[in-house]
Short mmCIF file of C-alpha atoms in Angstrom, two decimals:
data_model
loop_
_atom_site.label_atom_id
_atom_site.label_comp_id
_atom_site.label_asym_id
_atom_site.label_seq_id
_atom_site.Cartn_x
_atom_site.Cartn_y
_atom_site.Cartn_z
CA UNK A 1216 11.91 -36.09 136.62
CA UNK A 1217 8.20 -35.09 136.37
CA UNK A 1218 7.78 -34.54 140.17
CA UNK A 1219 7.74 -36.23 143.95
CA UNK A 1220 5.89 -39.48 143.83
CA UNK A 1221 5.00 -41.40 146.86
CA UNK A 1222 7.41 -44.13 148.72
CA UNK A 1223 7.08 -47.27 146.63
CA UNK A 1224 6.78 -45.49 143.48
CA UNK A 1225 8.97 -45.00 140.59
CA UNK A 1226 9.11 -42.87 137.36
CA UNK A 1227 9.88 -45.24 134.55
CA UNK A 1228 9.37 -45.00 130.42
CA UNK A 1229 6.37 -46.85 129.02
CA UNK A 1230 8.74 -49.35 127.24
CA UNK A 1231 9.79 -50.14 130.39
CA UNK A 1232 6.36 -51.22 131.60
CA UNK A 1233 4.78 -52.72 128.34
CA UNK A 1234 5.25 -54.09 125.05
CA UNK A 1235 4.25 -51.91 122.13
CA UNK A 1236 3.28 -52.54 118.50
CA UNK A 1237 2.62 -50.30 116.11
CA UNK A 1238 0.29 -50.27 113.67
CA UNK A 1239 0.59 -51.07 110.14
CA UNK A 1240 -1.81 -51.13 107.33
CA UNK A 1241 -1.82 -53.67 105.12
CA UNK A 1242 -2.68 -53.53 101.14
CA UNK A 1243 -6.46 -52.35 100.68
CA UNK A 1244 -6.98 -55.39 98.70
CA UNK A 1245 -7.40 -57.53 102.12
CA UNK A 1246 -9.79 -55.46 103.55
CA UNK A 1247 -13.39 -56.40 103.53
CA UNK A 1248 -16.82 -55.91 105.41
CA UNK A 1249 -17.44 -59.49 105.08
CA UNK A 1250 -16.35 -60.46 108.89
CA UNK A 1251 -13.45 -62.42 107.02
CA UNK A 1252 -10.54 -62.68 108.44
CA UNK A 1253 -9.62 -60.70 111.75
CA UNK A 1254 -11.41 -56.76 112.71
CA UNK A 1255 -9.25 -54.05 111.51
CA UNK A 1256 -8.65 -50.93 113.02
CA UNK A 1257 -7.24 -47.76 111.58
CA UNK A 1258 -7.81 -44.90 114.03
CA UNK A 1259 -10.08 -43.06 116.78
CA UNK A 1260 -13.08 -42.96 114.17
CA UNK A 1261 -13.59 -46.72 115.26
CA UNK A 1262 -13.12 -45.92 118.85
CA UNK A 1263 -16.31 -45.96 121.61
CA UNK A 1264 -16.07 -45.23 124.83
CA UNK A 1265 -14.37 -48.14 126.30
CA UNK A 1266 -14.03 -50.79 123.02
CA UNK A 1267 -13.75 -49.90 119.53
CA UNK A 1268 -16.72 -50.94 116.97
CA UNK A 1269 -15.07 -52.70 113.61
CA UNK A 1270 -16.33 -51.33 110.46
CA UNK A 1271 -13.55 -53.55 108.34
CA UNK A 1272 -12.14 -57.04 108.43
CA UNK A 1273 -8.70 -58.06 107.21
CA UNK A 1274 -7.57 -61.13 105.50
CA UNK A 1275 -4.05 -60.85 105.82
CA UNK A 1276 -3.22 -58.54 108.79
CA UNK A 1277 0.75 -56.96 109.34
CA UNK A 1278 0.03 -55.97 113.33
CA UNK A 1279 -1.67 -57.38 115.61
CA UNK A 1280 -3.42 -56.50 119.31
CA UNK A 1281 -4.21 -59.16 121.34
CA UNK A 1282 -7.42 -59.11 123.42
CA UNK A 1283 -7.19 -56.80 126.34
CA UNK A 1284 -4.24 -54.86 125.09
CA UNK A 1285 -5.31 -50.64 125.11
CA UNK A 1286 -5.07 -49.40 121.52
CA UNK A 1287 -3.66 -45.60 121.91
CA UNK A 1288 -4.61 -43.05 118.50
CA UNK A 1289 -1.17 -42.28 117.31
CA UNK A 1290 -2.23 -40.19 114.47
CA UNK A 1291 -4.61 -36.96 114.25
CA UNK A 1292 -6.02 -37.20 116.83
CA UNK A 1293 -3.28 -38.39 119.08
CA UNK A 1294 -4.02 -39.63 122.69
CA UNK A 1295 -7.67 -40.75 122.76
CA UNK A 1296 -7.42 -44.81 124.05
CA UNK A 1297 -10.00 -47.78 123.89
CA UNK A 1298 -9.46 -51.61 124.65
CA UNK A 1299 -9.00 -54.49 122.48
CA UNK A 1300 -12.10 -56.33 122.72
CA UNK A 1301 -10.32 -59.68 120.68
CA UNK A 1302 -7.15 -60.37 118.37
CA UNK A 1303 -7.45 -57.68 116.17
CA UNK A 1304 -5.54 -55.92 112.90
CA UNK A 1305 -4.47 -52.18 113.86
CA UNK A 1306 -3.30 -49.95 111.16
CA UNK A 1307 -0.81 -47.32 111.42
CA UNK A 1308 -2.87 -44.93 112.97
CA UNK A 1309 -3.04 -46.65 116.00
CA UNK A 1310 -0.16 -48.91 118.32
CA UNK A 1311 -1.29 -51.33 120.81
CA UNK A 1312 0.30 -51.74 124.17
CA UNK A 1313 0.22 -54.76 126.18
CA UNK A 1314 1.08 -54.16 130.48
CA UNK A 1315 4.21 -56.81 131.00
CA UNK A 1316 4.88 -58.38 134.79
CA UNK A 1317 0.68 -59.00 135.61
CA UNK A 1318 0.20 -55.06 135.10
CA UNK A 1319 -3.39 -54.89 134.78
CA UNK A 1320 -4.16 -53.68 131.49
CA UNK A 1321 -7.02 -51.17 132.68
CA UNK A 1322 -4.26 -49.68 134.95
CA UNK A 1323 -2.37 -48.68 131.57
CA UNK A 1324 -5.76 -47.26 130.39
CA UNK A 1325 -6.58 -44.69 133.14
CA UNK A 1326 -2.77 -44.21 133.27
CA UNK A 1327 -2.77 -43.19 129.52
CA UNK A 1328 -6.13 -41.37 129.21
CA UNK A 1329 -4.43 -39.54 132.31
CA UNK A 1330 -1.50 -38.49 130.03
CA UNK A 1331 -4.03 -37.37 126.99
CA UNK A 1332 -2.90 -33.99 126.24
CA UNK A 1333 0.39 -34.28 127.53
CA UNK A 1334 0.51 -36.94 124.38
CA UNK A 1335 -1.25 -34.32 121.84
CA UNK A 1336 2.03 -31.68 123.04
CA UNK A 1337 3.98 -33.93 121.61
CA UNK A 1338 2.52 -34.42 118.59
CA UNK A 1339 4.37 -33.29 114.99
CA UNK A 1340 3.40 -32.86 111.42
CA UNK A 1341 1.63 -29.90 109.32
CA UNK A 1342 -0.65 -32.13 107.69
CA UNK A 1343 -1.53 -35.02 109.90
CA UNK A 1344 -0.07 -34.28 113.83
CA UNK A 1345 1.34 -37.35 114.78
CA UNK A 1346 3.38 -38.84 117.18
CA UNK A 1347 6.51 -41.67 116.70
CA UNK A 1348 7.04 -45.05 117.81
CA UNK A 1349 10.13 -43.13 120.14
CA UNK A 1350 7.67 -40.41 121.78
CA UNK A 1351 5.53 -43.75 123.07
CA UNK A 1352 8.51 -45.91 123.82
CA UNK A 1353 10.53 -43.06 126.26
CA UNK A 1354 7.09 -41.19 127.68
CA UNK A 1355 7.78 -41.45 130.89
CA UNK A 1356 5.07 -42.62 133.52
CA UNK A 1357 4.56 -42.43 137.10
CA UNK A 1358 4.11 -46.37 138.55
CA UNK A 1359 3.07 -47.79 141.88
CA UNK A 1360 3.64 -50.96 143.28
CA UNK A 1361 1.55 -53.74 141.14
CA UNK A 1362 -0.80 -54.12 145.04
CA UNK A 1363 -1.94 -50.35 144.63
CA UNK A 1364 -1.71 -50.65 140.71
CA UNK A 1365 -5.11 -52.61 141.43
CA UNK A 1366 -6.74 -50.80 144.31
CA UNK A 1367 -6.33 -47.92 142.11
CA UNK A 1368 -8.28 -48.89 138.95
CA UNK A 1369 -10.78 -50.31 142.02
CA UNK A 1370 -11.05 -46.78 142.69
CA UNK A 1371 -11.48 -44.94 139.64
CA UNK A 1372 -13.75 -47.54 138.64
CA UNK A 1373 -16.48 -47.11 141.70
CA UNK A 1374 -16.15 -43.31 141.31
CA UNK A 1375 -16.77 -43.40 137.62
CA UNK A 1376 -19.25 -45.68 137.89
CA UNK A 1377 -21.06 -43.45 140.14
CA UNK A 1378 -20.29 -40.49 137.67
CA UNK A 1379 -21.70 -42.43 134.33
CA UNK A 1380 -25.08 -42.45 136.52
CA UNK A 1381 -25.34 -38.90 137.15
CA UNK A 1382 -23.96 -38.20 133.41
CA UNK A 1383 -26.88 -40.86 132.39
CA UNK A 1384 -29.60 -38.52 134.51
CA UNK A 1385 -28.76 -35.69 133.29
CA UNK A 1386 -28.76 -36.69 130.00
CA UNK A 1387 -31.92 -37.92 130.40
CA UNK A 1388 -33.23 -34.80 131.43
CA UNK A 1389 -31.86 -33.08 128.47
CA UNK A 1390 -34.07 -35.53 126.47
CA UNK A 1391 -36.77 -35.12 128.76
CA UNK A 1392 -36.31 -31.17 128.12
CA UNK A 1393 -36.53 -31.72 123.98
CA UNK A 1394 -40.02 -33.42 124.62
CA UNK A 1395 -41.52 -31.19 127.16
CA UNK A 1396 -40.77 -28.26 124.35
CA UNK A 1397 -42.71 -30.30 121.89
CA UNK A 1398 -45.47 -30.63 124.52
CA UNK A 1399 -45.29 -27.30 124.97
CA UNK A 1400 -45.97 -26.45 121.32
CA UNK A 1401 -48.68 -29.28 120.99
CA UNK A 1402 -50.68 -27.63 124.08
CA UNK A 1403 -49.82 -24.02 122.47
CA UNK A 1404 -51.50 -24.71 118.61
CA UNK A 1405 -54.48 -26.66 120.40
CA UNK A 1406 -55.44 -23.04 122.60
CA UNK A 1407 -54.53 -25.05 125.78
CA UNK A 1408 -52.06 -22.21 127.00
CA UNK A 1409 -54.39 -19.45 126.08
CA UNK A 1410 -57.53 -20.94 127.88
CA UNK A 1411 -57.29 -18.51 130.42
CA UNK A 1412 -56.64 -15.62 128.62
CA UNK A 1413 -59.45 -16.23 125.95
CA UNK A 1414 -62.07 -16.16 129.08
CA UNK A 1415 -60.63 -12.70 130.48
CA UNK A 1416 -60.91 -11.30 126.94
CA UNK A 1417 -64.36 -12.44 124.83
CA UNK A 1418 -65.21 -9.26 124.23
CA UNK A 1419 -61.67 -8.39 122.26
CA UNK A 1420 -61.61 -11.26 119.82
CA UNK A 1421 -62.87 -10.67 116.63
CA UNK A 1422 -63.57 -13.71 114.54
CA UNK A 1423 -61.36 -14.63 111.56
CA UNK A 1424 -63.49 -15.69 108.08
CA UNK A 1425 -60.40 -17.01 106.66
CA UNK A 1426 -61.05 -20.42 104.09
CA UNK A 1427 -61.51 -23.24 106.55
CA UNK A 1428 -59.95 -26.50 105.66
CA UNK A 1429 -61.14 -30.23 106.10
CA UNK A 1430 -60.45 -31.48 109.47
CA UNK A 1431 -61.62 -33.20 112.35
CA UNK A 1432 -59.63 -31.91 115.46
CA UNK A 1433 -61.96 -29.33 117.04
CA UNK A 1434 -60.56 -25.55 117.63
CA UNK A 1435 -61.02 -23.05 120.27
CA UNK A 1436 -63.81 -21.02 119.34
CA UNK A 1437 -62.70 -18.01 116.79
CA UNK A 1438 -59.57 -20.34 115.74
CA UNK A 1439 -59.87 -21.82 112.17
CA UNK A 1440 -57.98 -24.27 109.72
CA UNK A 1441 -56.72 -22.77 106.72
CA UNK A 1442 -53.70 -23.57 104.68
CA UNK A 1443 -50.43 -21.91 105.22
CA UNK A 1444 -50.26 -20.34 101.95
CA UNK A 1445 -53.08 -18.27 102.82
CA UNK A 1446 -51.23 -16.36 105.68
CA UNK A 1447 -47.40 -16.30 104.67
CA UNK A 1448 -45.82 -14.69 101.38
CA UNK A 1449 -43.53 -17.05 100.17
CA UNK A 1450 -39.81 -15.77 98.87
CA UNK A 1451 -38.27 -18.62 97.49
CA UNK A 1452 -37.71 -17.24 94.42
CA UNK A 1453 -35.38 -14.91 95.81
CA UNK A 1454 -33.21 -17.45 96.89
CA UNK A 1455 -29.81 -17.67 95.35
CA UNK A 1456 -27.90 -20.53 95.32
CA UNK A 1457 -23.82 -20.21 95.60
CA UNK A 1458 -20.89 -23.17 96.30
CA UNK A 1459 -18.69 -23.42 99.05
CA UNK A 1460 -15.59 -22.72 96.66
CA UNK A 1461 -17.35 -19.69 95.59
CA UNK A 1462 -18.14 -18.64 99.15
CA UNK A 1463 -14.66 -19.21 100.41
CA UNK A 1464 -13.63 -17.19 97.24
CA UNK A 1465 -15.54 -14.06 98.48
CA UNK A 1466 -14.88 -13.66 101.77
CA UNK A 1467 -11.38 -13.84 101.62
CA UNK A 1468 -9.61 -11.12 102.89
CA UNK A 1469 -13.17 -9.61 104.35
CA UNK A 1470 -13.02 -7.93 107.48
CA UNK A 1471 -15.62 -9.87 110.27
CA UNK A 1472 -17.78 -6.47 110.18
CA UNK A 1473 -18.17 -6.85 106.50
CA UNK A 1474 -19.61 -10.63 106.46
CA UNK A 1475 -23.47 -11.72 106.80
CA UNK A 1476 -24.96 -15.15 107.98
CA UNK A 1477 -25.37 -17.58 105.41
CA UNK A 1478 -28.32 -19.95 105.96
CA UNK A 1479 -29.53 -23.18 104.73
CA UNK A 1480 -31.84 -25.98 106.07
CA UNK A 1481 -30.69 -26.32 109.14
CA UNK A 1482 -29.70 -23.02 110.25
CA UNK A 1483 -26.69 -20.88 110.03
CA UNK A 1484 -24.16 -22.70 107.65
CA UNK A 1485 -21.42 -20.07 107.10
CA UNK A 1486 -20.39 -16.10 105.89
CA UNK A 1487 -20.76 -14.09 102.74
CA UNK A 1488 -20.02 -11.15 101.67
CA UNK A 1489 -23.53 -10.08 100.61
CA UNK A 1490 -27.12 -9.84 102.07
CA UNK A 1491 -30.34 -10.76 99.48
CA UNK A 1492 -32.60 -9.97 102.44
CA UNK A 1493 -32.99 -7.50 105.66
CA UNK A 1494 -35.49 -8.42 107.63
CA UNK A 1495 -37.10 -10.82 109.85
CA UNK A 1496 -38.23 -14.18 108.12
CA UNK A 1497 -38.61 -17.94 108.47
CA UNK A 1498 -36.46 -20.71 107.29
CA UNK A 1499 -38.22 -24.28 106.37
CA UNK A 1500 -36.12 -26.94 105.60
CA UNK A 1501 -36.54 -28.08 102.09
CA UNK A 1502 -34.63 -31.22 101.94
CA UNK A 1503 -32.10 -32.87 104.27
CA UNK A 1504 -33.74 -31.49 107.36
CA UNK A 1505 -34.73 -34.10 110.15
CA UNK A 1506 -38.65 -34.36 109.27
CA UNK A 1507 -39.13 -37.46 110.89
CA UNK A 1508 -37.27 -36.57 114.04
CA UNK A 1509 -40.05 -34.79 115.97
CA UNK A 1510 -37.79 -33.02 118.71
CA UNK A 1511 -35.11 -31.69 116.01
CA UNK A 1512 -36.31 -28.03 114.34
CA UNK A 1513 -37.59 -27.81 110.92
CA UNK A 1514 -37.84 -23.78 110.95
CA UNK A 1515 -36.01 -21.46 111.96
CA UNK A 1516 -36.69 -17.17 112.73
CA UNK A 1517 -33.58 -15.41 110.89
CA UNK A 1518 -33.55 -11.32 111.35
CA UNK A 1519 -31.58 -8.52 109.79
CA UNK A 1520 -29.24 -9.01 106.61
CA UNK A 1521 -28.47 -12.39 105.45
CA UNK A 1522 -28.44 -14.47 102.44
CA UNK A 1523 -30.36 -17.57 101.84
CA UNK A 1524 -29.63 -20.89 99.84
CA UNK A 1525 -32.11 -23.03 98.04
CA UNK A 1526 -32.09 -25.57 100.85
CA UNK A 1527 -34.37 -23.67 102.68
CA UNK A 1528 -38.18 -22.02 102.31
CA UNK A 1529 -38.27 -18.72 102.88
CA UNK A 1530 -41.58 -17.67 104.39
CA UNK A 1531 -42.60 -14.12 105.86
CA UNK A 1532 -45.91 -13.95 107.64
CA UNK A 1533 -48.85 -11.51 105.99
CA UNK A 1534 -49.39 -8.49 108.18
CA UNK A 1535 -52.52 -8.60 109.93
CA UNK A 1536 -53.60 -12.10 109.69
CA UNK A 1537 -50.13 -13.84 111.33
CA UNK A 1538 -47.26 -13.65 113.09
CA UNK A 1539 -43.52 -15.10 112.28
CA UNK A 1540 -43.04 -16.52 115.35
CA UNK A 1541 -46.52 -17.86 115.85
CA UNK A 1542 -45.97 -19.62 112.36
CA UNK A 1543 -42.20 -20.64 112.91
CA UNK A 1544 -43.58 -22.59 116.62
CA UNK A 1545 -46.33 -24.74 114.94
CA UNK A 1546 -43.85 -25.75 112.32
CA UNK A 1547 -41.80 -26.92 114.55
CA UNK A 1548 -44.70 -29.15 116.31
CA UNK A 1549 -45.95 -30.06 112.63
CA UNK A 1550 -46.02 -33.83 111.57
CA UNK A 1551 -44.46 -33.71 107.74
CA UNK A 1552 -44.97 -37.57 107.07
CA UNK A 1553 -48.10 -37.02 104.72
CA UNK A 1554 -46.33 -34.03 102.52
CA UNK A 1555 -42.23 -34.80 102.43
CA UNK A 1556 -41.14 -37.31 99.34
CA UNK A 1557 -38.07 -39.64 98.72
CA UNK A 1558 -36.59 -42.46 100.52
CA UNK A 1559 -33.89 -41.62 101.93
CA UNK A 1560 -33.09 -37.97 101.17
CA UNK A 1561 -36.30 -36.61 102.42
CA UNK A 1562 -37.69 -33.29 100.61
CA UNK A 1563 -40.57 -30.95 100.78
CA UNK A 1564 -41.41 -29.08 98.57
CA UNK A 1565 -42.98 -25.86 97.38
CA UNK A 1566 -46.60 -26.91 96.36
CA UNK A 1567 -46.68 -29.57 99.42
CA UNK A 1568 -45.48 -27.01 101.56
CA UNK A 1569 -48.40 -24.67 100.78
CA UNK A 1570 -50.76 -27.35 101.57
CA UNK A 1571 -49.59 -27.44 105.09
CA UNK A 1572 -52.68 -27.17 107.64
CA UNK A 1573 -52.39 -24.26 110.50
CA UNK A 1574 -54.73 -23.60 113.33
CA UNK A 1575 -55.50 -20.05 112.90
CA UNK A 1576 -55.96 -18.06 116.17
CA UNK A 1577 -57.25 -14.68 116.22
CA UNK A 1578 -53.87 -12.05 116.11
CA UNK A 1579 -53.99 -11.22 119.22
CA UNK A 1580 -54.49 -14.47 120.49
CA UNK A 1581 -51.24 -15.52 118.32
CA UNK A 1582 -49.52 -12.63 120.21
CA UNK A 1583 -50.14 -14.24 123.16
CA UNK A 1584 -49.33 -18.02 122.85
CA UNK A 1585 -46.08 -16.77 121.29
CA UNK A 1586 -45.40 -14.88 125.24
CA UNK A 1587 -46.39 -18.17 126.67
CA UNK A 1588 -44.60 -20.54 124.81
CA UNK A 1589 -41.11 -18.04 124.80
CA UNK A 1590 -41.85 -17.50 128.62
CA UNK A 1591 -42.17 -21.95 129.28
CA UNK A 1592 -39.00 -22.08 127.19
CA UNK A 1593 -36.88 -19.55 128.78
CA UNK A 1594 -37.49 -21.48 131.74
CA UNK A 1595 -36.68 -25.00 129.70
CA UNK A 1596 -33.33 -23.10 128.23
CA UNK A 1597 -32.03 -22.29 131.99
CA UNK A 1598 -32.20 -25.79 133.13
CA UNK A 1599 -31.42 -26.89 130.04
CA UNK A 1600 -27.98 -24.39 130.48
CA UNK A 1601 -27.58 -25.72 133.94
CA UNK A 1602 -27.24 -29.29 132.86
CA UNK A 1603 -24.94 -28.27 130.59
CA UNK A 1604 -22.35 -26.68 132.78
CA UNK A 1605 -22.60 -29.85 135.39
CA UNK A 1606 -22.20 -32.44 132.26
CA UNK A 1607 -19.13 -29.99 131.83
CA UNK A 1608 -18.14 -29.93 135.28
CA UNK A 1609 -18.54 -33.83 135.23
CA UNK A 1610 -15.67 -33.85 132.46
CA UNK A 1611 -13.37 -31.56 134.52
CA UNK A 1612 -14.08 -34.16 137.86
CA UNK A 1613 -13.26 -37.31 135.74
CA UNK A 1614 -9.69 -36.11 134.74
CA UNK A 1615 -9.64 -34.74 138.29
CA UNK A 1616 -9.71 -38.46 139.73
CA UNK A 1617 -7.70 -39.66 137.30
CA UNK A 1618 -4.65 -36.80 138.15
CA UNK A 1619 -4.91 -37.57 141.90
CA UNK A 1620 -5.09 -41.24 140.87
CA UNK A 1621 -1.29 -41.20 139.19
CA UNK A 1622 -0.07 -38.63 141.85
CA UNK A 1623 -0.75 -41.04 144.79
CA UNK A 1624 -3.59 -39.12 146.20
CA UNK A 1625 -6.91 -41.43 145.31
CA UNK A 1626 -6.08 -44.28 148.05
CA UNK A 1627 -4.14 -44.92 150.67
CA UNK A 1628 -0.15 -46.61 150.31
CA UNK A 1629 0.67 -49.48 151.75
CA UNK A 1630 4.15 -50.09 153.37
CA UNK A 1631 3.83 -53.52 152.82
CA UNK A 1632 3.35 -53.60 149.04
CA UNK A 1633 6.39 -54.55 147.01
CA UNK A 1634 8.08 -51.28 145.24
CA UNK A 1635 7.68 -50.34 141.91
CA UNK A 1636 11.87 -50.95 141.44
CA UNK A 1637 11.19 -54.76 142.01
CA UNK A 1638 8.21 -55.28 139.55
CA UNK A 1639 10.60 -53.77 136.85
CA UNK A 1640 13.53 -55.24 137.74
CA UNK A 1641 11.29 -58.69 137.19
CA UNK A 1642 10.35 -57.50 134.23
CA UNK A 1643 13.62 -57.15 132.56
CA UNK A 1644 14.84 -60.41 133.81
CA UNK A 1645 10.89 -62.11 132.21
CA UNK A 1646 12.61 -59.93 128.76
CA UNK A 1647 16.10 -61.68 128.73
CA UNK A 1648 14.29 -65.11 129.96
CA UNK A 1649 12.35 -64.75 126.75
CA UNK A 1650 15.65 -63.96 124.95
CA UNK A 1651 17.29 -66.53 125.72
#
């Protein structure tokens, strides 16, 4: 047996307990995305985080889940559960199983989402790890008496309801954290953060005559608008496109040590054996990158040897006139909408880019709204970091109420509720009732 359960309790197999039906898919033909017929589910990729969202319809289904019954992923990946919202179609990825006896279905949810990885050990198969219609029907499964069944999923259900609304703040400050950045960066390229600074230090500026461009938002005094091909060098040429058969090709058999970074638009994307540049530089998405999202990064600062693909301007400020980081922030805070093209595959490119409008600051000046805006984000990246690790720790205290739930430790037994024995032994007789 898996280990000392409370009086009233008994270890029993999940057929015992439930009916289960697996899934089988029927012929493609019936499918459809026409809402005809009943909502058809093949797997976890349909699965949210309580009900599953349809995608497909099926005309003429070959299983069936009723409403309420907890759909279990039986194939890659194996264990993650959701409930039936109606009378569904489930394909062979997933099996459906229906509490017998007035076990409350949720109970056989928290029960099974309990029993997650011990579910994924039992998994087999090289190419898709699955487990059988057996490993289901004989797990075995710790049960209480059908009183406590309920005061249990009571339980779980206050304390995770109380969880979801600290998860809920503290992803809301995580949001809240994305926008303050672009705040940040907004205050930064208008001189708010260097206000100070630029009073304690007329005497060092010296102005910029750069070519001032057409605009109507007023600068600090000694900034100026010019264009950003005026103060980067642009290296797109150098740019060398390569396929991800051809870059799995040559880095085979590499040692770690011997690989570089690959980038593209957004970011790091991979390994190659090579490096086209050594130095530090800035990556602009060319196409595919999130221009419309204004908290998601459109550049990127890349340093040391790398190679570069042709989703991504390569920019490298000009000595004397700008800085790389400087540049890299205000693209990040720039609105693309006037200078990106297409529909739904967004792109910017080479002669738009140029056009792009920068607030110049003096260099100095750059220098130093790059140590303000690095210092305001440090402190951003720590909380950030901290509500990380308690979203984390919130995962880790979930499973921890479930594993005192099913080990008789989350509420109190009472020595008046039925046993466990009984409600099965009513089961089997409800089974050879039917039968009969």
């Amino acid at each position: 047996m898996n280990g000392e359960l409370p009086k009233g309790w008994v270890w029993t197999s999940l057929e015992n307990m439930t009916d289960i039906v697996l899934g089988q898919s029927p012929p493609s033909s019936t499918y459809n995305e026409d809402k005809f017929g009943l909502p058809f589910y093949q797997g976890k990729s349909e699965f949210g985080l309580i009900y599953p969202i349809p995608t497909k319809w099926c005309s003429s289904p070959k299983k069936i889940a009723e409403e309420g019954d907890i759909l279990i992923s039986v194939r890659a990946p194996v264990g993650p559960t959701n409930i039936c919202p109606k009378k569904s179609c489930i394909g062979r990825g997933l099996a459906a199983i229906r509490g017998l006896g007035n076990i409350n279905n949720k109970f056989i949810l928290y029960l099974l989402r309990n029993s997650e990885e011990q579910f994924r050990n039992k998994a087999t198969g090289t190419t898709f790890e699955a487990i059988t219609g057996n490993v289901l029907r004989n797990f075995e499964v710790p049960l209480p008496p059908l009183a406590e069944q309920q005061r249990i999923v009571n339980k779980i259900e206050e304390l995770f309801t109380n969880l979801d609304k600290g998860i809920e703040s503290l992803e809301q400050v995580k949001y809240k954290l994305k926008i303050y950045r672009q705040a940040i960066l907004k205050y930064a390229m208008e001189g708010k953060l260097t206000e100070k600074w630029r009073e304690e230090n007329k005497d060092k500026i010296d102005f910029f005559s750069y070519k001032s461009e057409e605009s109507n938002d007023k600068l600090p005094k000694n900034w100026v608008w010019t264009s950003l091909e005026n103060i980067v060098d642009i290296l797109d040429n150098r740019r060398i496109p390569i396929n991800a058969e051809e870059r799995e090709k040559r880095i085979n058999n590499k040692d770690e040590s011997q690989l570089y970074p690959y980038y593209g638009s957004t970011g790091q994307v991979g390994w190659i054996d090579e490096y086209i540049f050594d130095e530090e530089l800035i990556l602009l998405g060319e196409d595919g990158a999130p221009f419309l999202d204004f908290i998601k990064d459109k550049a990127y600062l890349i340093n040391g040897k790398s190679w570069v693909n042709n989703h991504a301007h390569v920019l490298r400020a000009i000595k004397d006139i700008s800085v790389n980081p400087f540049i890299c922030y205000y693209l990040n805070s720039f609105d693309y909408r006037k200078y990106i093209t297409g529909t739904t595959r967004y792109k910017l490119n080479q002669s738009q880019m140029k056009k792009i409008i920068v607030p110049l600051p003096p260099l100095e000046e750059q220098h130093k709204i790059v140590e303000h805006i690095e210092q305001l984000f440090s402190l951003a990246d720590y909380i950030e970091e901290t509500v990380g690790s308690k979203l984390e720790q919130s995962k880790t205290l979930r499973q921890s109420i479930l594993k005192k739930a099913f080990e008789g430790k989350l509420v109190p037994q009472d020595p008046n509720d039925e046993p466990a024995e009984l409600l099965l032994e009513k089961i089997k007789k409800q089974r050879l009732n039917k039968e009969e």
